[in-house]
Amino acid sequence: MTTTSSLTRECIAELIGAFILVFFGIGAVHGAVFAGSQSGIWQVSIVFGVAVTVAIYATGAVSGAHINPAITLSLVVHRGFPFAKALFYIGSQVLGAFLAAATLHALLSGAALAFEANGGITRGAPGSELSAMVYGCYFPNPAVAKAMNWPEGTVTQLQAMLAEGIGTALLAFFVFALTDSRNAGGPGGSLAPLFIGLVVAILISVIAPITECAINPARDFGPRLFAYFAGWGEIAIPGPRGGFFTVYILAPILGALAGSSAYVFLVQPREREA
């Protein structure tokens, strides 16, 4: 098999992995927002966690199942993953997330229109983040802010950046710890995806009220880009408060680099300890 065909297979695996994650994950958000099919954030969190787990099991043998640009870049820095290859991975992840959002829109566009009509929401106008939130993420979580009657400014852009940065730092820390063959206390390769999924579910349950908890630039930007073209326009990009780049792209990348560095330099077993 040539290097080119191998890279193609790996990129397809990353696309499929991201598709699985986003289709199931934001599919649960669609159900919660448009149909009331979830009774709380924890139910959505569990769906996201299971989606991560099955995506890793399905594609990990081919590409390593990064399915997250922040993780891919952390592997570039600490595990020697080729930067040029990482760019192809990241493009595939974003495309997979975009296609998952488009598929969900094809299935649930009627439910979205009914939700907007019943709520007096005009797509693309101020306030339509209440429907756009099923694609890209917003701070604070629009549904929580409405239900709790939070005043404007309850969550600042800095707080949102910290939430996404800390969340992704913890995710990267655990990804490195759980997949490190030198970590004698780890669960082993076959169980690592299950525990990574549990970490994602726990993080979402904590951070989702603040930022909807993307902790994955592809998970946010792919669906957000679709929403931009599907009628939400500036509500999707740059968003009603702006900051989507710093909160949902920059902060997760910096957070993942910090979390993976913390593991590598502070915790990772040395050869004599392994």
XYZ file of C-alpha atoms in Angstrom:
274
model
C 0.000 0.000 0.000
C 1.401 3.402 -0.964
C 1.837 6.258 1.470
C -0.805 8.252 -0.427
C -3.442 5.541 -0.242
C -2.633 4.970 3.434
C -3.116 8.672 4.192
C -6.391 8.622 2.281
C -7.678 5.746 4.410
C -6.595 7.505 7.583
C -8.323 10.726 6.547
C -11.488 8.819 5.683
C -11.328 7.183 9.114
C -10.987 10.600 10.777
C -13.911 11.911 8.731
C -16.058 8.939 9.745
C -14.996 9.191 13.381
C -15.897 12.877 13.524
C -19.169 12.149 11.732
C -20.080 9.513 14.328
C -19.207 11.817 17.212
C -21.151 14.788 15.866
C -24.122 12.869 14.463
C -24.829 11.159 17.773
C -23.661 14.018 19.995
C -25.388 17.018 18.479
C -28.169 14.680 17.415
C -28.924 14.377 21.125
C -28.834 18.181 21.367
C -31.298 18.390 18.463
C -33.608 16.008 20.289
C -33.311 17.905 23.558
C -33.956 21.336 22.042
C -36.480 20.549 19.326
C -38.345 17.586 20.829
C -37.734 17.650 24.584
C -36.405 14.114 24.285
C -33.708 14.559 26.945
C -34.555 15.534 30.513
C -31.254 17.221 31.330
C -27.654 17.879 30.418
C -26.459 14.563 31.844
C -28.455 12.584 29.268
C -26.886 14.580 26.443
C -23.486 14.154 28.108
C -23.822 10.383 28.136
C -24.741 10.299 24.447
C -21.669 12.370 23.628
C -19.504 10.088 25.748
C -20.797 6.928 24.101
C -20.376 8.580 20.688
C -16.713 9.261 21.442
C -16.210 5.694 22.635
C -17.765 3.999 19.607
C -16.033 6.414 17.215
C -12.664 5.450 18.692
C -13.449 1.740 18.556
C -14.633 2.054 14.955
C -11.723 4.037 13.514
C -8.833 3.808 15.947
C -7.083 0.918 14.219
C -6.799 2.940 11.005
C -6.069 6.520 12.061
C -5.658 6.462 15.825
C -9.075 8.136 16.143
C -7.942 11.620 17.031
C -11.349 13.072 15.963
C -10.330 16.370 17.570
C -7.894 18.954 16.137
C -6.728 19.883 19.635
C -5.694 16.280 20.300
C -4.056 16.009 16.883
C -1.925 19.104 17.520
C -0.986 17.814 20.974
C 0.248 14.624 19.331
C 2.279 16.717 16.897
C 4.013 18.437 19.807
C 4.543 15.474 22.127
C 4.363 12.285 20.068
C 6.074 13.271 16.828
C 2.949 13.140 14.700
C 3.832 14.804 11.342
C 2.499 18.361 11.113
C 1.736 18.117 7.392
C -0.291 14.971 8.050
C -2.055 16.705 10.927
C -3.423 19.309 8.526
C -5.100 16.573 6.481
C -6.468 15.007 9.662
C -7.906 18.314 10.857
C -9.522 19.037 7.499
C -11.096 15.573 7.553
C -12.386 16.070 11.095
C -14.035 19.385 10.227
C -15.563 17.935 7.066
C -16.948 14.950 8.960
C -18.518 17.265 11.534
C -19.976 19.467 8.773
C -21.512 16.454 7.009
C -23.016 15.173 10.260
C -24.656 18.561 10.846
C -25.992 18.581 7.289
C -27.412 15.080 7.750
C -29.171 16.053 10.971
C -30.595 19.150 9.295
C -31.971 16.982 6.500
C -33.676 14.772 9.086
C -34.912 17.463 11.482
C -35.385 20.654 9.473
C -39.137 20.464 10.021
C -38.696 20.175 13.770
C -36.359 23.170 13.704
C -38.895 25.280 11.817
C -41.678 24.261 14.212
C -39.522 25.118 17.223
C -38.725 28.526 15.781
C -42.337 29.221 14.860
C -43.630 28.230 18.293
C -40.974 30.341 20.005
C -41.335 33.393 17.798
C -37.750 32.951 16.598
C -36.601 34.402 13.286
C -33.660 32.439 11.973
C -30.583 34.628 11.649
C -32.042 37.372 13.864
C -31.008 38.158 17.446
C -32.295 35.426 19.733
C -32.046 32.690 17.112
C -29.072 31.230 18.934
C -31.812 29.301 20.770
C -32.142 27.180 17.632
C -28.586 27.608 16.298
C -27.253 26.089 19.532
C -27.951 22.623 18.162
C -25.045 23.172 15.764
C -22.345 25.496 17.089
C -21.826 26.328 20.741
C -22.649 29.562 22.593
C -21.796 31.130 25.921
C -23.645 31.018 28.151
C -25.672 27.997 27.060
C -28.749 29.713 25.530
C -31.251 27.176 26.866
C -29.827 27.333 30.388
C -29.626 31.130 30.326
C -33.266 31.356 29.262
C -34.497 28.797 31.796
C -32.543 30.367 34.662
C -33.249 33.940 33.539
C -29.563 34.789 33.568
C -28.874 38.472 32.894
C -26.577 39.471 30.048
C -22.945 39.125 31.046
C -23.507 36.214 33.429
C -20.724 34.388 31.564
C -17.936 36.590 30.215
C -15.802 35.753 27.204
C -12.822 35.196 29.498
C -14.817 32.762 31.634
C -15.922 30.952 28.494
C -12.332 30.706 27.278
C -11.244 29.356 30.641
C -14.052 26.793 30.640
C -13.159 25.491 27.179
C -9.426 25.672 27.863
C -9.602 23.858 31.193
C -12.033 21.288 29.831
C -9.824 20.466 26.860
C -6.728 20.441 29.069
C -8.329 17.778 31.236
C -9.448 15.844 28.169
C -5.943 15.854 26.665
C -4.378 14.933 30.011
C -6.608 11.875 30.298
C -6.225 10.898 26.635
C -2.451 10.838 27.068
C -2.682 9.035 30.410
C -5.208 6.436 29.317
C -3.406 5.565 26.076
C 0.151 5.506 27.455
C 1.459 1.938 27.415
C 3.969 2.927 30.121
C 1.173 3.822 32.512
C 0.835 0.664 34.582
C -2.273 2.069 36.237
C -4.055 2.616 32.931
C -6.962 0.504 31.696
C -5.123 -0.944 28.706
C -5.695 -0.346 25.027
C -9.028 -2.124 24.656
C -10.687 -0.247 27.525
C -9.143 3.180 26.995
C -11.911 4.350 24.603
C -14.546 3.588 27.227
C -12.810 5.700 29.847
C -12.121 8.515 27.392
C -15.845 8.570 26.638
C -16.622 8.755 30.346
C -14.222 11.685 30.726
C -16.013 13.499 27.900
C -19.408 12.858 29.493
C -18.248 14.168 32.868
C -16.686 17.268 31.326
C -19.860 18.077 29.399
C -21.996 17.700 32.514
C -19.849 20.333 34.243
C -19.060 22.775 31.434
C -22.144 22.615 29.193
C -24.144 25.183 31.219
C -21.315 27.664 30.636
C -20.308 27.143 26.986
C -22.200 24.042 25.792
C -18.782 22.350 26.164
C -17.328 21.878 22.705
C -13.760 20.950 23.865
C -13.185 20.081 20.206
C -12.711 22.724 17.493
C -14.032 20.409 14.758
C -17.176 19.553 16.734
C -17.938 23.286 16.970
C -16.677 24.744 13.704
C -18.007 22.115 11.283
C -21.634 22.411 12.478
C -21.264 26.165 13.009
C -20.162 26.586 9.392
C -23.145 24.543 8.253
C -25.483 26.716 10.343
C -24.004 29.826 8.724
C -25.022 28.554 5.284
C -28.353 27.141 6.532
C -29.776 30.558 7.375
C -28.352 31.539 10.749
C -25.699 33.738 9.148
C -23.994 36.067 11.613
C -25.698 34.362 14.545
C -23.482 31.388 13.646
C -20.359 33.284 12.554
C -19.157 35.357 14.358
C -22.071 34.797 16.779
C -24.129 37.303 18.769
C -21.265 38.048 21.156
C -18.368 37.182 18.886
C -15.517 35.254 20.376
C -16.216 31.979 18.634
C -12.598 31.749 17.451
C -11.011 32.519 20.808
C -13.475 30.464 22.866
C -14.071 27.425 20.680
C -10.904 27.136 18.581
C -7.989 28.891 20.269
C -8.825 28.050 23.898
C -9.279 24.293 23.274
C -6.020 24.099 21.318
C -4.064 25.930 24.012
C -5.814 23.901 26.697
C -4.978 20.600 25.023
C -1.343 21.620 24.672
C -1.269 22.544 28.359
C -2.984 19.352 29.500
C -0.850 17.055 27.377
C 2.293 18.903 28.494
C 1.262 18.481 32.122
C 1.026 14.737 31.604
C 4.255 14.410 29.617
C 6.426 16.538 31.887
C 4.871 15.962 35.303
C 3.193 12.551 35.380
C 4.305 10.360 32.495
C 6.243 7.337 33.821
C 9.917 7.269 32.906
C 11.447 4.088 31.567
C 12.636 2.954 35.001
C 9.137 3.493 36.422
C 7.195 1.782 33.651
